[in-house]
């Protein structure tokens, strides 16, 4: 199946790319963290649309690490954005399982194969590259994953395979979310809803 998908939003946020200088990934995260070394819950809500009770629920379930002094660092924020970008098309427990497949326990850095901010950057770079193409196929997704992760250094044997498998799932699921959003918009337009 070939599709051409364009997304006006920064993945995991409700911010238009055009409003942030068309940056995503680490460039976007760097803009968010330019002045401060942490973001508060209200800032997360403003950027992502996630309300406080949802984030507290994710934390209680062990899907998101607790904030330090009520501030989330860049990796925690990226982790939240990854969950948020997938939640419209994937069950939350499956998203949590997928992230655990990549990086183990949410509050243990010793079992991570990649920092969450770098993972988010890879996801965004893959999506950005795919959106430049006329169409997108599973083959082109795999090609872009291989290209973007070419310099990835495995901290443990098998990490690259885990990362590429997870990235393929994330990218395909995000495309599904974009398609669902487009379908919902068309349906709402048909019924005269905003």
Coordinates of N, CA and C in Angstrom, one line a residue:
X1 N 0.8 -1.2 0.0 CA 0.0 0.0 0.0 C 0.9 1.2 0.0
X2 N 0.6 2.2 -0.9 CA 1.4 3.4 -1.0 C 0.5 4.6 -0.5
X3 N 0.9 5.4 0.3 CA 0.2 6.6 0.8 C 1.1 7.8 0.8
X4 N 0.5 9.0 0.6 CA 1.2 10.2 0.8 C 0.6 10.9 2.0
X5 N 1.4 11.0 3.1 CA 0.8 11.6 4.3 C 1.6 12.8 4.6
X6 N 0.9 13.8 5.0 CA 1.5 15.1 5.5 C 0.9 15.3 6.8
X7 N 1.7 15.8 7.7 CA 1.3 16.1 9.1 C 1.7 17.5 9.4
X8 N 0.8 18.4 9.7 CA 1.1 19.8 10.0 C 1.6 20.0 11.5
X9 N 1.4 18.9 12.3 CA 1.7 19.1 13.7 C 3.1 18.4 14.0
X10 N 3.7 19.0 15.1 CA 4.9 18.3 15.6 C 4.5 17.1 16.3
X11 N 5.1 15.9 16.0 CA 4.6 14.6 16.6 C 4.5 14.7 18.1
X12 N 3.3 14.3 18.6 CA 3.0 14.2 20.0 C 2.5 15.5 20.6
X13 N 2.4 16.5 19.8 CA 2.0 17.8 20.3 C 0.7 18.3 19.5
X14 N 0.2 19.4 20.0 CA -0.8 20.1 19.3 C -0.3 21.4 18.6
X15 N 1.0 21.5 18.5 CA 1.6 22.6 17.9 C 1.8 22.4 16.4
X16 N 1.5 23.5 15.7 CA 1.8 23.4 14.2 C 3.2 23.6 14.0
X17 N 3.7 22.8 13.1 CA 5.2 22.9 12.7 C 5.5 24.3 12.3
X18 N 4.6 24.9 11.5 CA 4.9 26.3 11.0 C 5.1 27.3 12.1
X19 N 4.4 27.1 13.2 CA 4.5 28.0 14.4 C 5.8 27.8 15.1
X20 N 6.5 26.7 14.9 CA 7.8 26.5 15.6 C 8.9 26.5 14.7
X21 N 8.8 27.1 13.5 CA 9.9 27.2 12.6 C 10.2 25.9 11.8
X22 N 9.1 25.1 11.8 CA 9.2 23.8 11.1 C 10.3 22.9 11.6
X23 N 10.5 23.0 12.9 CA 11.5 22.0 13.5 C 10.7 20.9 14.3
X24 N 11.4 19.8 14.4 CA 10.8 18.7 15.1 C 12.0 18.0 15.9
X25 N 11.8 16.9 16.5 CA 12.8 16.1 17.1 C 13.6 16.9 18.2
X26 N 15.0 16.7 18.2 CA 15.8 17.4 19.1 C 15.8 18.9 19.0
X27 N 15.7 19.4 17.7 CA 15.6 20.8 17.5 C 14.4 21.4 18.3
X28 N 13.3 20.8 18.2 CA 12.1 21.2 18.9 C 12.3 21.1 20.4
X29 N 12.8 20.0 20.9 CA 13.0 19.8 22.3 C 14.0 20.9 22.8
X30 N 15.0 21.2 22.0 CA 16.0 22.2 22.4 C 15.3 23.6 22.6
X31 N 14.4 23.9 21.7 CA 13.6 25.1 21.8 C 12.8 25.2 23.1
X32 N 12.2 24.1 23.4 CA 11.3 24.0 24.6 C 12.2 24.1 25.9
X33 N 13.4 23.6 25.9 CA 14.3 23.5 27.0 C 15.3 24.6 27.0
X34 N 15.2 25.6 26.1 CA 16.2 26.6 25.9 C 16.5 27.4 27.2
X35 N 15.4 27.8 27.8 CA 15.5 28.7 29.0 C 15.6 27.9 30.3
X36 N 15.0 26.8 30.3 CA 14.9 26.0 31.6 C 15.4 24.6 31.4
X37 N 15.8 23.9 32.5 CA 16.2 22.5 32.4 C 15.1 21.6 32.7
X38 N 13.9 22.1 32.8 CA 12.7 21.3 33.1 C 11.4 22.0 32.7
X39 N 10.4 21.2 32.4 CA 9.1 21.8 32.1 C 8.1 21.3 33.1
X40 N 7.2 22.2 33.4 CA 6.1 21.9 34.4 C 4.9 21.2 33.7
X41 N 4.1 20.7 34.5 CA 2.9 20.0 34.0 C 2.0 20.9 33.2
X42 N 1.9 22.2 33.6 CA 1.1 23.1 32.8 C 1.7 23.3 31.4
X43 N 3.0 23.3 31.3 CA 3.7 23.5 30.0 C 3.4 22.3 29.1
X44 N 3.5 21.1 29.8 CA 3.2 19.8 29.0 C 1.8 19.9 28.5
X45 N 0.9 20.3 29.3 CA -0.5 20.4 28.8 C -0.7 21.4 27.7
X46 N 0.0 22.5 27.8 CA -0.1 23.5 26.7 C 0.5 23.0 25.4
X47 N 1.6 22.2 25.5 CA 2.2 21.7 24.3 C 1.6 20.5 23.7
X48 N 1.1 19.6 24.6 CA 0.6 18.3 24.1 C -0.9 18.1 24.2
X49 N -1.5 18.9 25.0 CA -3.0 18.7 25.2 C -3.3 17.6 26.3
X50 N -2.2 17.1 26.9 CA -2.5 16.0 27.9 C -2.8 16.7 29.2
X51 N -3.9 16.3 29.8 CA -4.3 17.0 31.1 C -3.6 16.3 32.3
X52 N -3.6 17.0 33.4 CA -2.8 16.6 34.6 C -3.2 15.2 35.1
X53 N -4.5 14.9 35.1 CA -5.0 13.6 35.6 C -4.6 12.5 34.7
X54 N -4.5 12.7 33.4 CA -4.0 11.7 32.5 C -2.5 11.4 32.8
X55 N -1.7 12.4 32.9 CA -0.3 12.2 33.1 C -0.1 11.6 34.5
X56 N -0.9 12.0 35.5 CA -0.8 11.3 36.8 C -1.1 9.8 36.7
X57 N -2.1 9.5 35.9 CA -2.5 8.1 35.7 C -1.4 7.3 35.1
X58 N -0.7 7.9 34.1 CA 0.4 7.3 33.4 C 1.5 7.0 34.4
X59 N 1.8 8.0 35.2 CA 2.8 7.9 36.2 C 2.5 6.8 37.2
X60 N 1.3 6.8 37.7 CA 0.8 5.8 38.7 C 0.9 4.4 38.1
X61 N 0.7 4.2 36.8 CA 0.8 2.9 36.2 C 2.2 2.5 35.8
X62 N 3.1 3.4 36.0 CA 4.5 3.1 35.8 C 4.9 3.3 34.3
X63 N 4.1 4.0 33.6 CA 4.4 4.3 32.1 C 5.3 5.5 31.9
X64 N 5.2 6.4 32.9 CA 6.0 7.7 32.9 C 6.7 7.8 34.2
X65 N 7.9 8.3 34.2 CA 8.7 8.5 35.4 C 8.2 9.7 36.2
X66 N 8.3 9.7 37.5 CA 7.9 10.8 38.3 C 8.8 12.0 38.0
X67 N 8.1 13.2 38.0 CA 8.9 14.5 37.8 C 9.8 14.7 39.1
X68 N 10.9 15.4 38.8 CA 11.8 15.7 39.9 C 11.5 17.2 40.2
X69 N 11.1 17.5 41.5 CA 10.8 18.8 41.9 C 9.7 19.5 41.0
X70 N 8.7 18.7 40.6 CA 7.6 19.1 39.7 C 8.0 19.5 38.3
X71 N 9.2 19.1 37.9 CA 9.7 19.4 36.6 C 10.1 18.2 35.9
X72 N 9.8 18.1 34.6 CA 10.1 17.0 33.7 C 11.3 17.4 32.9
X73 N 12.4 16.5 32.8 CA 13.5 16.8 32.0 C 13.2 16.4 30.5
X74 N 14.2 16.7 29.7 CA 14.0 16.5 28.3 C 13.7 15.1 27.9
X75 N 14.3 14.1 28.5 CA 14.0 12.7 28.2 C 12.6 12.3 28.7
X76 N 12.2 12.8 29.8 CA 10.9 12.5 30.3 C 9.8 13.1 29.4
X77 N 10.1 14.3 29.0 CA 9.2 15.0 28.1 C 9.1 14.3 26.7
X78 N 10.2 13.9 26.2 CA 10.2 13.1 24.9 C 9.4 11.8 25.1
X79 N 9.6 11.2 26.2 CA 8.9 9.9 26.5 C 7.4 10.2 26.5
X80 N 6.9 11.2 27.1 CA 5.5 11.6 27.2 C 5.0 11.9 25.7
X81 N 5.8 12.6 24.9 CA 5.4 12.9 23.6 C 5.2 11.6 22.7
X82 N 6.1 10.7 22.9 CA 6.0 9.4 22.2 C 4.7 8.7 22.5
X83 N 4.4 8.6 23.8 CA 3.1 8.0 24.2 C 2.0 8.7 23.6
X84 N 2.0 10.1 23.7 CA 0.9 10.9 23.2 C 0.7 10.7 21.7
X85 N 1.8 10.6 21.0 CA 1.6 10.5 19.5 C 1.0 9.2 19.0
X86 N 1.1 8.2 19.9 CA 0.6 6.9 19.5 C -0.8 6.5 20.1
X87 N -1.2 7.3 21.1 CA -2.4 6.8 21.9 C -3.7 6.9 21.2
X88 N -3.8 7.6 20.0 CA -5.1 7.6 19.3 C -5.3 6.3 18.5
X89 N -4.2 5.6 18.3 CA -4.4 4.4 17.4 C -3.8 3.1 18.1
X90 N -3.3 3.2 19.3 CA -2.7 2.0 19.9 C -3.1 2.0 21.4
X91 N -3.4 0.9 21.9 CA -3.8 0.8 23.4 C -2.6 1.2 24.2
X92 N -2.9 1.9 25.3 CA -1.9 2.5 26.2 C -0.9 1.4 26.7
X93 N -1.5 0.3 27.1 CA -0.7 -0.8 27.7 C 0.3 -1.4 26.6
X94 N -0.2 -1.3 25.3 CA 0.7 -1.8 24.2 C 1.8 -0.8 24.0
X95 N 1.5 0.5 24.1 CA 2.5 1.5 23.9 C 3.5 1.4 25.0
X96 N 3.1 1.2 26.3 CA 4.0 1.0 27.4 C 4.9 -0.2 27.2
X97 N 4.3 -1.3 26.7 CA 5.1 -2.5 26.4 C 6.1 -2.3 25.3
X98 N 5.7 -1.5 24.3 CA 6.6 -1.2 23.2 C 7.8 -0.4 23.7
X99 N 7.5 0.6 24.5 CA 8.6 1.5 25.1 C 9.5 0.6 26.0
X100 N 8.9 -0.3 26.8 CA 9.6 -1.1 27.7 C 10.5 -2.1 26.9
X101 N 10.0 -2.5 25.7 CA 10.8 -3.4 24.8 C 12.1 -2.7 24.4
X102 N 12.0 -1.4 24.2 CA 13.1 -0.6 23.8 C 14.0 -0.3 25.0
X103 N 13.4 0.2 26.1 CA 14.3 0.8 27.2 C 14.0 0.2 28.5
X104 N 13.3 -0.9 28.6 CA 13.2 -1.5 29.9 C 12.3 -0.7 30.9
X105 N 12.7 -0.7 32.1 CA 11.9 0.0 33.2 C 12.0 1.5 33.0
X106 N 10.9 2.2 33.2 CA 10.9 3.6 32.9 C 11.8 4.4 33.9
X107 N 12.0 3.9 35.1 CA 12.8 4.7 36.0 C 14.2 4.1 36.2
X108 N 14.7 3.3 35.3 CA 16.0 2.6 35.4 C 16.7 2.9 34.1
X109 N 17.7 3.8 34.1 CA 18.5 4.1 32.9 C 19.5 3.0 32.5
X110 N 19.8 2.1 33.4 CA 20.9 1.1 33.1 C 20.4 0.1 32.1
X111 N 19.1 0.0 31.9 CA 18.6 -1.0 30.9 C 18.2 -0.3 29.5
X112 N 18.5 1.0 29.4 CA 18.1 1.7 28.2 C 19.1 1.4 27.1
X113 N 18.5 1.3 25.9 CA 19.4 1.1 24.7 C 19.5 2.5 23.9
X114 N 18.7 3.4 24.3 CA 18.7 4.8 23.7 C 18.0 5.8 24.6
X115 N 18.5 7.0 24.6 CA 17.8 8.0 25.4 C 16.5 8.3 24.7
X116 N 15.5 8.6 25.5 CA 14.1 8.9 25.0 C 14.2 10.2 24.0
X117 N 15.0 11.1 24.3 CA 15.1 12.3 23.4 C 15.7 11.9 22.1
X118 N 16.6 11.0 22.1 CA 17.2 10.6 20.8 C 16.2 9.7 20.0
X119 N 15.5 8.9 20.8 CA 14.4 8.1 20.1 C 13.4 9.0 19.5
X120 N 13.0 10.0 20.2 CA 12.0 10.9 19.6 C 12.6 11.6 18.4
X121 N 13.9 12.0 18.5 CA 14.5 12.6 17.3 C 14.5 11.7 16.1
X122 N 14.9 10.4 16.3 CA 14.9 9.4 15.3 C 13.5 9.3 14.6
X123 N 12.5 9.2 15.5 CA 11.1 9.1 15.0 C 10.7 10.3 14.1
X124 N 11.0 11.5 14.6 CA 10.7 12.7 13.9 C 11.5 12.8 12.6
X125 N 12.8 12.5 12.6 CA 13.6 12.5 11.4 C 13.0 11.5 10.3
X126 N 12.6 10.4 10.8 CA 12.1 9.4 9.8 C 10.8 9.9 9.2
X127 N 9.9 10.4 10.1 CA 8.6 11.0 9.6 C 8.8 12.1 8.7
X128 N 9.7 13.1 9.1 CA 10.0 14.2 8.2 C 10.5 13.8 6.9
X129 N 11.4 12.8 6.8 CA 11.9 12.3 5.6 C 10.9 11.7 4.7
X130 N 10.0 10.9 5.3 CA 9.0 10.2 4.6 C 7.9 11.2 4.0
X131 N 7.7 12.3 4.7 CA 6.7 13.2 4.2 C 7.2 14.0 3.0
X132 N 8.5 13.9 2.7 CA 9.0 14.5 1.5 C 8.8 13.7 0.2
X133 N 8.5 12.4 0.4 CA 8.3 11.5 -0.7 C 6.9 11.6 -1.3
X134 N 6.7 11.3 -2.5 CA 5.4 11.2 -3.2 C 4.5 10.2 -2.5
X135 N 5.0 9.1 -2.1 CA 4.2 8.1 -1.5 C 5.1 7.4 -0.4
X136 N 4.4 6.6 0.4 CA 5.1 5.9 1.5 C 4.7 4.5 1.5
X137 N 5.7 3.6 1.5 CA 5.4 2.2 1.5 C 6.2 1.6 2.7
X138 N 5.9 0.3 3.1 CA 6.6 -0.3 4.2 C 8.1 -0.4 3.8
X139 N 8.4 -0.6 2.6 CA 9.8 -0.6 2.2 C 10.5 0.7 2.4
X140 N 9.8 1.8 2.1 CA 10.4 3.1 2.2 C 10.6 3.4 3.7
X141 N 9.7 2.9 4.6 CA 9.8 3.1 6.0 C 11.0 2.4 6.5
X142 N 11.2 1.2 6.1 CA 12.4 0.4 6.5 C 13.7 1.1 6.0
X143 N 13.7 1.6 4.8 CA 14.8 2.3 4.3 C 15.2 3.5 5.1
X144 N 14.2 4.3 5.4 CA 14.4 5.5 6.2 C 14.9 5.2 7.6
X145 N 14.4 4.2 8.2 CA 14.9 3.7 9.5 C 16.3 3.4 9.5
X146 N 16.7 2.6 8.5 CA 18.1 2.2 8.3 C 19.0 3.4 8.1
X147 N 18.6 4.4 7.3 CA 19.3 5.5 7.0 C 19.5 6.4 8.3
X148 N 18.4 6.7 9.0 CA 18.5 7.5 10.2 C 19.2 6.9 11.3
X149 N 19.2 5.6 11.5 CA 19.9 4.9 12.6 C 21.3 4.4 12.2
X150 N 21.8 4.8 11.1 CA 23.0 4.3 10.6 C 24.2 4.5 11.6
X151 N 24.2 5.6 12.3 CA 25.3 5.8 13.2 C 25.0 5.4 14.6
X152 N 23.9 4.7 14.8 CA 23.5 4.2 16.2 C 24.6 3.2 16.6
X153 N 25.0 3.3 17.9 CA 26.0 2.4 18.5 C 25.2 1.5 19.5
X154 N 25.3 0.2 19.3 CA 24.6 -0.7 20.2 C 25.3 -0.8 21.6
X155 N 24.6 -0.5 22.6 CA 25.2 -0.7 24.0 C 25.2 -2.1 24.4
X156 N 24.3 -2.9 23.8 CA 24.3 -4.4 24.1 C 24.0 -5.1 22.7
X157 N 24.4 -6.3 22.6 CA 24.1 -7.1 21.4 C 22.6 -7.2 21.2
X158 N 22.1 -7.0 20.0 CA 20.7 -7.1 19.7 C 19.9 -5.8 19.8
X159 N 20.6 -4.8 20.3 CA 19.9 -3.5 20.5 C 19.4 -2.9 19.2
X160 N 20.3 -2.9 18.2 CA 19.9 -2.3 16.9 C 18.6 -3.0 16.3
X161 N 18.5 -4.3 16.4 CA 17.3 -5.0 16.0 C 16.1 -4.6 16.8
X162 N 16.2 -4.5 18.1 CA 15.1 -4.0 18.9 C 14.7 -2.6 18.5
X163 N 15.7 -1.8 18.3 CA 15.4 -0.4 18.0 C 14.7 -0.3 16.6
X164 N 15.2 -1.0 15.6 CA 14.6 -0.9 14.3 C 13.2 -1.5 14.2
X165 N 13.0 -2.6 15.0 CA 11.7 -3.2 15.0 C 10.7 -2.2 15.7
X166 N 11.1 -1.6 16.8 CA 10.2 -0.7 17.5 C 9.9 0.5 16.6
X167 N 10.9 1.1 16.0 CA 10.7 2.3 15.1 C 9.8 2.0 14.0
X168 N 9.8 0.8 13.4 CA 8.9 0.5 12.3 C 7.5 0.5 12.9
X169 N 7.3 -0.1 14.0 CA 5.9 -0.1 14.6 C 5.5 1.3 15.0
X170 N 6.3 2.1 15.5 CA 6.0 3.5 15.9 C 5.6 4.3 14.7
X171 N 6.4 4.2 13.6 CA 6.2 5.0 12.4 C 4.9 4.5 11.7
X172 N 4.6 3.2 11.6 CA 3.4 2.8 11.0 C 2.2 3.2 11.8
X173 N 2.3 3.0 13.2 CA 1.2 3.4 14.0 C 0.9 4.9 13.9
X174 N 2.0 5.7 13.8 CA 1.8 7.2 13.7 C 1.1 7.5 12.4
X175 N 1.5 6.8 11.3 CA 0.8 7.0 10.1 C -0.7 6.7 10.2
X176 N -1.0 5.6 11.0 CA -2.4 5.2 11.2 C -3.1 6.3 12.0
X177 N -2.4 6.9 12.9 CA -3.0 8.0 13.7 C -3.3 9.2 12.8
X178 N -2.4 9.5 11.9 CA -2.7 10.6 10.9 C -3.9 10.3 10.1
X179 N -3.9 9.1 9.6 CA -5.0 8.7 8.7 C -6.3 8.8 9.5
X180 N -6.3 8.3 10.7 CA -7.5 8.4 11.6 C -8.0 9.8 11.8
X181 N -7.0 10.7 12.1 CA -7.3 12.1 12.3 C -8.0 12.7 11.0
X182 N -7.4 12.4 9.9 CA -8.0 12.8 8.6 C -9.4 12.3 8.4
X183 N -9.6 11.0 8.7 CA -10.9 10.4 8.5 C -11.9 11.1 9.5
X184 N -11.5 11.3 10.7 CA -12.4 12.0 11.7 C -12.7 13.4 11.2
X185 N -11.8 14.1 10.6 CA -12.0 15.5 10.1 C -13.0 15.4 9.0
X186 N -12.9 14.5 8.1 CA -13.8 14.3 7.0 C -15.2 14.0 7.4
X187 N -15.3 13.1 8.4 CA -16.6 12.7 9.0 C -17.3 13.9 9.7
X188 N -16.5 14.6 10.5 CA -17.1 15.8 11.1 C -17.5 16.8 10.2
X189 N -16.8 17.0 9.1 CA -17.1 18.0 8.1 C -18.4 17.5 7.4
X190 N -18.6 16.2 7.1 CA -19.8 15.7 6.5 C -21.0 15.9 7.3
X191 N -20.8 15.8 8.6 CA -22.0 16.0 9.5 C -22.1 17.4 10.1
X192 N -21.2 18.3 9.5 CA -21.3 19.7 9.9 C -20.8 20.0 11.4
X193 N -20.0 19.1 11.9 CA -19.4 19.3 13.2 C -18.0 20.0 13.1
X194 N -17.6 20.7 14.1 CA -16.3 21.3 14.1 C -15.3 20.5 14.7

